[in-house]
């Protein structure tokens, strides 16, 4: 599975995903150029790790409407982003290894 991860990765999610056999591309900023460079058009999952970049969810879904959107971060999503998100996971409740295994 192709995963585009946007944001920082303090919990080792990239390593956990790669250990499960997923291809991960990291983009520091979830703007249109960053997402396109990261391969959002071919991605299966958009994984956001920073709530401050929640607006990037709408951009990602615009570029690839079939994406599964997963947020792995503390906090709350704005309403507009919640409607486009498939799963929100708090890192304090579920480890990065568990998330990678379930994807």
mmCIF file of N, CA and C in Angstrom:
data_model
loop_
_atom_site.group_PDB
_atom_site.id
_atom_site.type_symbol
_atom_site.label_atom_id
_atom_site.label_comp_id
_atom_site.label_asym_id
_atom_site.label_seq_id
_atom_site.Cartn_x
_atom_site.Cartn_y
_atom_site.Cartn_z
ATOM 1 N N UNK A 1 0.846 -1.159 0.000
ATOM 2 C CA UNK A 1 0.000 0.000 0.000
ATOM 3 C C UNK A 1 0.899 1.230 0.000
ATOM 4 N N UNK A 2 0.507 2.246 -0.759
ATOM 5 C CA UNK A 2 1.233 3.510 -0.804
ATOM 6 C C UNK A 2 0.637 4.477 0.209
ATOM 7 N N UNK A 3 1.487 5.010 1.071
ATOM 8 C CA UNK A 3 1.069 5.928 2.122
ATOM 9 C C UNK A 3 1.824 7.241 1.963
ATOM 10 N N UNK A 4 1.089 8.339 1.999
ATOM 11 C CA UNK A 4 1.711 9.661 2.065
ATOM 12 C C UNK A 4 1.492 10.162 3.485
ATOM 13 N N UNK A 5 2.591 10.399 4.187
ATOM 14 C CA UNK A 5 2.543 10.885 5.559
ATOM 15 C C UNK A 5 2.928 12.353 5.551
ATOM 16 N N UNK A 6 2.094 13.175 6.163
ATOM 17 C CA UNK A 6 2.369 14.608 6.253
ATOM 18 C C UNK A 6 2.501 14.989 7.713
ATOM 19 N N UNK A 7 3.624 15.646 8.014
ATOM 20 C CA UNK A 7 3.882 16.108 9.369
ATOM 21 C C UNK A 7 5.112 15.459 9.955
ATOM 22 N N UNK A 8 5.321 15.725 11.208
ATOM 23 C CA UNK A 8 6.452 15.132 11.912
ATOM 24 C C UNK A 8 6.121 13.685 12.275
ATOM 25 N N UNK A 9 7.137 12.944 12.655
ATOM 26 C CA UNK A 9 6.932 11.530 12.971
ATOM 27 C C UNK A 9 7.634 11.158 14.278
ATOM 28 N N UNK A 10 7.219 11.768 15.392
ATOM 29 C CA UNK A 10 7.898 11.496 16.659
ATOM 30 C C UNK A 10 7.649 10.091 17.209
ATOM 31 N N UNK A 11 6.633 9.408 16.698
ATOM 32 C CA UNK A 11 6.293 8.080 17.225
ATOM 33 C C UNK A 11 6.812 6.929 16.372
ATOM 34 N N UNK A 12 7.610 7.227 15.344
ATOM 35 C CA UNK A 12 8.178 6.172 14.510
ATOM 36 C C UNK A 12 7.173 5.484 13.613
ATOM 37 N N UNK A 13 6.164 6.204 13.183
ATOM 38 C CA UNK A 13 5.123 5.624 12.343
ATOM 39 C C UNK A 13 5.661 5.199 10.978
ATOM 40 N N UNK A 14 6.567 5.973 10.420
ATOM 41 C CA UNK A 14 7.147 5.618 9.119
ATOM 42 C C UNK A 14 7.839 4.267 9.193
ATOM 43 N N UNK A 15 8.658 4.059 10.199
ATOM 44 C CA UNK A 15 9.362 2.781 10.356
ATOM 45 C C UNK A 15 8.383 1.633 10.558
ATOM 46 N N UNK A 16 7.345 1.867 11.344
ATOM 47 C CA UNK A 16 6.354 0.822 11.606
ATOM 48 C C UNK A 16 5.603 0.447 10.324
ATOM 49 N N UNK A 17 5.249 1.454 9.524
ATOM 50 C CA UNK A 17 4.555 1.194 8.260
ATOM 51 C C UNK A 17 5.439 0.427 7.289
ATOM 52 N N UNK A 18 6.694 0.841 7.178
ATOM 53 C CA UNK A 18 7.619 0.155 6.277
ATOM 54 C C UNK A 18 7.875 -1.280 6.728
ATOM 55 N N UNK A 19 7.911 -1.520 8.034
ATOM 56 C CA UNK A 19 8.083 -2.872 8.563
ATOM 57 C C UNK A 19 6.918 -3.774 8.191
ATOM 58 N N UNK A 20 5.745 -3.181 7.982
ATOM 59 C CA UNK A 20 4.558 -3.941 7.568
ATOM 60 C C UNK A 20 4.492 -4.104 6.044
ATOM 61 N N UNK A 21 5.466 -3.557 5.331
ATOM 62 C CA UNK A 21 5.508 -3.719 3.883
ATOM 63 C C UNK A 21 4.880 -2.590 3.086
ATOM 64 N N UNK A 22 4.504 -1.507 3.749
ATOM 65 C CA UNK A 22 3.909 -0.363 3.057
ATOM 66 C C UNK A 22 5.000 0.564 2.529
ATOM 67 N N UNK A 23 4.731 1.215 1.422
ATOM 68 C CA UNK A 23 5.624 2.223 0.878
ATOM 69 C C UNK A 23 5.195 3.570 1.433
ATOM 70 N N UNK A 24 6.134 4.285 2.061
ATOM 71 C CA UNK A 24 5.810 5.548 2.726
ATOM 72 C C UNK A 24 6.625 6.676 2.107
ATOM 73 N N UNK A 25 5.930 7.745 1.761
ATOM 74 C CA UNK A 25 6.569 8.977 1.322
ATOM 75 C C UNK A 25 6.166 10.060 2.305
ATOM 76 N N UNK A 26 7.150 10.805 2.791
ATOM 77 C CA UNK A 26 6.896 11.842 3.786
ATOM 78 C C UNK A 26 6.952 13.217 3.138
ATOM 79 N N UNK A 27 5.963 14.025 3.429
ATOM 80 C CA UNK A 27 5.938 15.422 3.000
ATOM 81 C C UNK A 27 5.847 16.279 4.260
ATOM 82 N N UNK A 28 6.753 17.224 4.401
ATOM 83 C CA UNK A 28 6.744 18.077 5.591
ATOM 84 C C UNK A 28 5.529 18.987 5.629
ATOM 85 N N UNK A 29 5.100 19.466 4.448
ATOM 86 C CA UNK A 29 3.981 20.394 4.363
ATOM 87 C C UNK A 29 2.936 19.818 3.413
ATOM 88 N N UNK A 30 1.680 19.852 3.847
ATOM 89 C CA UNK A 30 0.599 19.276 3.051
ATOM 90 C C UNK A 30 -0.042 20.250 2.093
ATOM 91 N N UNK A 31 0.748 21.041 1.400
ATOM 92 C CA UNK A 31 0.172 21.904 0.364
ATOM 93 C C UNK A 31 0.173 21.148 -0.967
ATOM 94 N N UNK A 32 -0.462 21.715 -1.971
ATOM 95 C CA UNK A 32 -0.605 21.025 -3.250
ATOM 96 C C UNK A 32 0.738 20.585 -3.848
ATOM 97 N N UNK A 33 1.733 21.479 -3.962
ATOM 98 C CA UNK A 33 3.017 21.029 -4.521
ATOM 99 C C UNK A 33 3.669 19.922 -3.694
ATOM 100 N N UNK A 34 3.598 20.043 -2.365
ATOM 101 C CA UNK A 34 4.199 19.021 -1.509
ATOM 102 C C UNK A 34 3.519 17.670 -1.646
ATOM 103 N N UNK A 35 2.194 17.689 -1.723
ATOM 104 C CA UNK A 35 1.441 16.446 -1.871
ATOM 105 C C UNK A 35 1.683 15.805 -3.235
ATOM 106 N N UNK A 36 1.714 16.621 -4.274
ATOM 107 C CA UNK A 36 1.958 16.068 -5.607
ATOM 108 C C UNK A 36 3.360 15.480 -5.708
ATOM 109 N N UNK A 37 4.336 16.158 -5.120
ATOM 110 C CA UNK A 37 5.703 15.649 -5.127
ATOM 111 C C UNK A 37 5.811 14.342 -4.342
ATOM 112 N N UNK A 38 5.013 14.204 -3.301
ATOM 113 C CA UNK A 38 5.023 12.989 -2.476
ATOM 114 C C UNK A 38 4.265 11.834 -3.127
ATOM 115 N N UNK A 39 3.568 12.101 -4.238
ATOM 116 C CA UNK A 39 2.870 11.019 -4.935
ATOM 117 C C UNK A 39 1.444 10.802 -4.490
ATOM 118 N N UNK A 40 0.752 11.860 -4.118
ATOM 119 C CA UNK A 40 -0.615 11.734 -3.612
ATOM 120 C C UNK A 40 -1.559 11.110 -4.640
ATOM 121 N N UNK A 41 -1.293 11.301 -5.912
ATOM 122 C CA UNK A 41 -2.173 10.753 -6.956
ATOM 123 C C UNK A 41 -2.174 9.218 -6.955
ATOM 124 N N UNK A 42 -1.060 8.621 -6.548
ATOM 125 C CA UNK A 42 -0.949 7.157 -6.525
ATOM 126 C C UNK A 42 -1.149 6.568 -5.137
ATOM 127 N N UNK A 43 -1.359 7.409 -4.148
ATOM 128 C CA UNK A 43 -1.453 6.943 -2.762
ATOM 129 C C UNK A 43 -2.786 6.262 -2.470
ATOM 130 N N UNK A 44 -2.725 5.344 -1.529
ATOM 131 C CA UNK A 44 -3.928 4.674 -1.033
ATOM 132 C C UNK A 44 -4.401 5.311 0.275
ATOM 133 N N UNK A 45 -3.432 5.791 1.060
ATOM 134 C CA UNK A 45 -3.726 6.354 2.376
ATOM 135 C C UNK A 45 -3.006 7.688 2.530
ATOM 136 N N UNK A 46 -3.735 8.652 3.074
ATOM 137 C CA UNK A 46 -3.159 9.933 3.461
ATOM 138 C C UNK A 46 -3.120 9.942 4.971
ATOM 139 N N UNK A 47 -1.926 10.021 5.539
ATOM 140 C CA UNK A 47 -1.739 9.928 6.982
ATOM 141 C C UNK A 47 -1.206 11.251 7.509
ATOM 142 N N UNK A 48 -2.012 11.923 8.301
ATOM 143 C CA UNK A 48 -1.662 13.227 8.839
ATOM 144 C C UNK A 48 -1.279 13.089 10.306
ATOM 145 N N UNK A 49 -0.140 13.686 10.685
ATOM 146 C CA UNK A 49 0.323 13.575 12.063
ATOM 147 C C UNK A 49 0.345 14.910 12.796
ATOM 148 N N UNK A 50 -0.165 15.974 12.162
ATOM 149 C CA UNK A 50 -0.198 17.291 12.802
ATOM 150 C C UNK A 50 -1.565 17.936 12.565
ATOM 151 N N UNK A 51 -2.316 18.161 13.627
ATOM 152 C CA UNK A 51 -3.635 18.781 13.498
ATOM 153 C C UNK A 51 -3.550 20.172 12.880
ATOM 154 N N UNK A 52 -2.414 20.832 13.048
ATOM 155 C CA UNK A 52 -2.263 22.182 12.502
ATOM 156 C C UNK A 52 -2.295 22.195 10.976
ATOM 157 N N UNK A 53 -2.144 21.033 10.355
ATOM 158 C CA UNK A 53 -2.194 20.938 8.898
ATOM 159 C C UNK A 53 -3.489 20.281 8.414
ATOM 160 N N UNK A 54 -4.541 20.384 9.188
ATOM 161 C CA UNK A 54 -5.815 19.741 8.851
ATOM 162 C C UNK A 54 -6.396 20.212 7.520
ATOM 163 N N UNK A 55 -6.102 21.437 7.128
ATOM 164 C CA UNK A 55 -6.625 21.920 5.833
ATOM 165 C C UNK A 55 -6.051 21.120 4.672
ATOM 166 N N UNK A 56 -4.941 20.457 4.895
ATOM 167 C CA UNK A 56 -4.336 19.652 3.825
ATOM 168 C C UNK A 56 -5.197 18.442 3.466
ATOM 169 N N UNK A 57 -6.089 18.043 4.350
ATOM 170 C CA UNK A 57 -6.974 16.911 4.058
ATOM 171 C C UNK A 57 -7.850 17.225 2.855
ATOM 172 N N UNK A 58 -8.405 18.423 2.818
ATOM 173 C CA UNK A 58 -9.247 18.817 1.682
ATOM 174 C C UNK A 58 -8.442 18.857 0.385
ATOM 175 N N UNK A 59 -7.214 19.314 0.458
ATOM 176 C CA UNK A 59 -6.348 19.363 -0.727
ATOM 177 C C UNK A 59 -6.053 17.947 -1.204
ATOM 178 N N UNK A 60 -5.705 17.064 -0.286
ATOM 179 C CA UNK A 60 -5.396 15.678 -0.637
ATOM 180 C C UNK A 60 -6.594 14.980 -1.271
ATOM 181 N N UNK A 61 -7.781 15.167 -0.682
ATOM 182 C CA UNK A 61 -8.991 14.535 -1.232
ATOM 183 C C UNK A 61 -9.368 15.117 -2.589
ATOM 184 N N UNK A 62 -9.062 16.392 -2.806
ATOM 185 C CA UNK A 62 -9.308 17.003 -4.104
ATOM 186 C C UNK A 62 -8.406 16.386 -5.166
ATOM 187 N N UNK A 63 -7.165 16.104 -4.799
ATOM 188 C CA UNK A 63 -6.209 15.511 -5.737
ATOM 189 C C UNK A 63 -6.436 14.020 -5.946
ATOM 190 N N UNK A 64 -6.960 13.344 -4.932
ATOM 191 C CA UNK A 64 -7.192 11.906 -5.014
ATOM 192 C C UNK A 64 -8.438 11.561 -4.186
ATOM 193 N N UNK A 65 -9.622 11.621 -4.794
ATOM 194 C CA UNK A 65 -10.875 11.411 -4.052
ATOM 195 C C UNK A 65 -11.026 10.026 -3.419
ATOM 196 N N UNK A 66 -10.249 9.047 -3.882
ATOM 197 C CA UNK A 66 -10.369 7.688 -3.360
ATOM 198 C C UNK A 66 -9.482 7.412 -2.153
ATOM 199 N N UNK A 67 -8.745 8.408 -1.696
ATOM 200 C CA UNK A 67 -7.857 8.243 -0.545
ATOM 201 C C UNK A 67 -8.608 7.840 0.714
ATOM 202 N N UNK A 68 -7.965 7.012 1.507
ATOM 203 C CA UNK A 68 -8.401 6.797 2.881
ATOM 204 C C UNK A 68 -7.603 7.779 3.718
ATOM 205 N N UNK A 69 -8.265 8.577 4.518
ATOM 206 C CA UNK A 69 -7.592 9.592 5.324
ATOM 207 C C UNK A 69 -7.544 9.129 6.777
ATOM 208 N N UNK A 70 -6.323 9.076 7.309
ATOM 209 C CA UNK A 70 -6.107 8.684 8.699
ATOM 210 C C UNK A 70 -5.339 9.810 9.382
ATOM 211 N N UNK A 71 -5.805 10.204 10.542
ATOM 212 C CA UNK A 71 -5.116 11.208 11.344
ATOM 213 C C UNK A 71 -4.577 10.509 12.580
ATOM 214 N N UNK A 72 -3.284 10.645 12.797
ATOM 215 C CA UNK A 72 -2.616 10.054 13.964
ATOM 216 C C UNK A 72 -1.990 11.194 14.750
ATOM 217 N N UNK A 73 -2.808 11.837 15.577
ATOM 218 C CA UNK A 73 -2.351 13.017 16.309
ATOM 219 C C UNK A 73 -3.288 13.287 17.480
ATOM 220 N N UNK A 74 -2.767 14.054 18.428
ATOM 221 C CA UNK A 74 -3.587 14.497 19.561
ATOM 222 C C UNK A 74 -4.398 15.708 19.144
ATOM 223 N N UNK A 75 -5.548 15.883 19.757
ATOM 224 C CA UNK A 75 -6.358 17.062 19.499
ATOM 225 C C UNK A 75 -7.610 16.750 18.716
ATOM 226 N N UNK A 76 -8.252 17.812 18.269
ATOM 227 C CA UNK A 76 -9.508 17.682 17.538
ATOM 228 C C UNK A 76 -9.374 18.272 16.145
ATOM 229 N N UNK A 77 -10.057 17.653 15.216
ATOM 230 C CA UNK A 77 -10.110 18.162 13.851
ATOM 231 C C UNK A 77 -11.222 19.194 13.710
ATOM 232 N N UNK A 78 -11.030 20.178 12.846
ATOM 233 C CA UNK A 78 -12.139 21.075 12.523
ATOM 234 C C UNK A 78 -13.241 20.273 11.823
ATOM 235 N N UNK A 79 -14.473 20.748 11.899
ATOM 236 C CA UNK A 79 -15.603 20.032 11.321
ATOM 237 C C UNK A 79 -15.417 19.701 9.843
ATOM 238 N N UNK A 80 -14.927 20.663 9.054
ATOM 239 C CA UNK A 80 -14.781 20.406 7.619
ATOM 240 C C UNK A 80 -13.826 19.243 7.361
ATOM 241 N N UNK A 81 -12.795 19.095 8.188
ATOM 242 C CA UNK A 81 -11.827 18.018 7.999
ATOM 243 C C UNK A 81 -12.364 16.690 8.535
ATOM 244 N N UNK A 82 -13.169 16.754 9.578
ATOM 245 C CA UNK A 82 -13.734 15.527 10.152
ATOM 246 C C UNK A 82 -14.592 14.774 9.146
ATOM 247 N N UNK A 83 -15.331 15.517 8.334
ATOM 248 C CA UNK A 83 -16.215 14.882 7.354
ATOM 249 C C UNK A 83 -15.443 14.149 6.265
ATOM 250 N N UNK A 84 -14.188 14.506 6.052
ATOM 251 C CA UNK A 84 -13.388 13.879 5.002
ATOM 252 C C UNK A 84 -12.396 12.860 5.549
ATOM 253 N N UNK A 85 -12.429 12.636 6.850
ATOM 254 C CA UNK A 85 -11.464 11.757 7.503
ATOM 255 C C UNK A 85 -12.119 10.419 7.836
ATOM 256 N N UNK A 86 -11.408 9.345 7.520
ATOM 257 C CA UNK A 86 -11.933 8.006 7.767
ATOM 258 C C UNK A 86 -11.663 7.518 9.191
ATOM 259 N N UNK A 87 -10.508 7.926 9.749
ATOM 260 C CA UNK A 87 -10.126 7.420 11.060
ATOM 261 C C UNK A 87 -9.239 8.437 11.760
ATOM 262 N N UNK A 88 -9.523 8.686 13.036
ATOM 263 C CA UNK A 88 -8.683 9.554 13.864
ATOM 264 C C UNK A 88 -8.201 8.720 15.043
ATOM 265 N N UNK A 89 -6.880 8.689 15.236
ATOM 266 C CA UNK A 89 -6.289 7.888 16.300
ATOM 267 C C UNK A 89 -5.397 8.775 17.154
ATOM 268 N N UNK A 90 -5.571 8.695 18.456
ATOM 269 C CA UNK A 90 -4.722 9.423 19.394
ATOM 270 C C UNK A 90 -3.496 8.553 19.676
ATOM 271 N N UNK A 91 -2.279 9.080 19.477
ATOM 272 C CA UNK A 91 -1.065 8.298 19.722
ATOM 273 C C UNK A 91 -0.925 7.808 21.160
ATOM 274 N N UNK A 92 -1.592 8.473 22.098
ATOM 275 C CA UNK A 92 -1.539 8.020 23.488
ATOM 276 C C UNK A 92 -2.383 6.764 23.708
ATOM 277 N N UNK A 93 -3.296 6.489 22.782
ATOM 278 C CA UNK A 93 -4.193 5.336 22.940
ATOM 279 C C UNK A 93 -3.795 4.123 22.119
ATOM 280 N N UNK A 94 -3.090 4.351 21.007
ATOM 281 C CA UNK A 94 -2.727 3.247 20.120
ATOM 282 C C UNK A 94 -1.318 3.483 19.589
ATOM 283 N N UNK A 95 -0.486 2.476 19.679
ATOM 284 C CA UNK A 95 0.911 2.619 19.246
ATOM 285 C C UNK A 95 1.022 2.698 17.731
ATOM 286 N N UNK A 96 2.133 3.230 17.266
ATOM 287 C CA UNK A 96 2.370 3.311 15.828
ATOM 288 C C UNK A 96 2.432 1.916 15.205
ATOM 289 N N UNK A 97 2.950 0.949 15.925
ATOM 290 C CA UNK A 97 2.997 -0.425 15.422
ATOM 291 C C UNK A 97 1.583 -0.975 15.203
ATOM 292 N N UNK A 98 0.684 -0.693 16.126
ATOM 293 C CA UNK A 98 -0.706 -1.166 16.002
ATOM 294 C C UNK A 98 -1.399 -0.505 14.813
ATOM 295 N N UNK A 99 -1.149 0.790 14.616
ATOM 296 C CA UNK A 99 -1.744 1.506 13.489
ATOM 297 C C UNK A 99 -1.234 0.929 12.173
ATOM 298 N N UNK A 100 0.072 0.714 12.090
ATOM 299 C CA UNK A 100 0.669 0.166 10.866
ATOM 300 C C UNK A 100 0.126 -1.229 10.560
ATOM 301 N N UNK A 101 -0.057 -2.025 11.589
ATOM 302 C CA UNK A 101 -0.581 -3.381 11.418
ATOM 303 C C UNK A 101 -2.019 -3.358 10.903
ATOM 304 N N UNK A 102 -2.826 -2.426 11.415
ATOM 305 C CA UNK A 102 -4.233 -2.351 10.999
ATOM 306 C C UNK A 102 -4.412 -1.789 9.594
ATOM 307 N N UNK A 103 -3.500 -0.942 9.161
ATOM 308 C CA UNK A 103 -3.631 -0.391 7.801
ATOM 309 C C UNK A 103 -3.375 -1.476 6.791
#
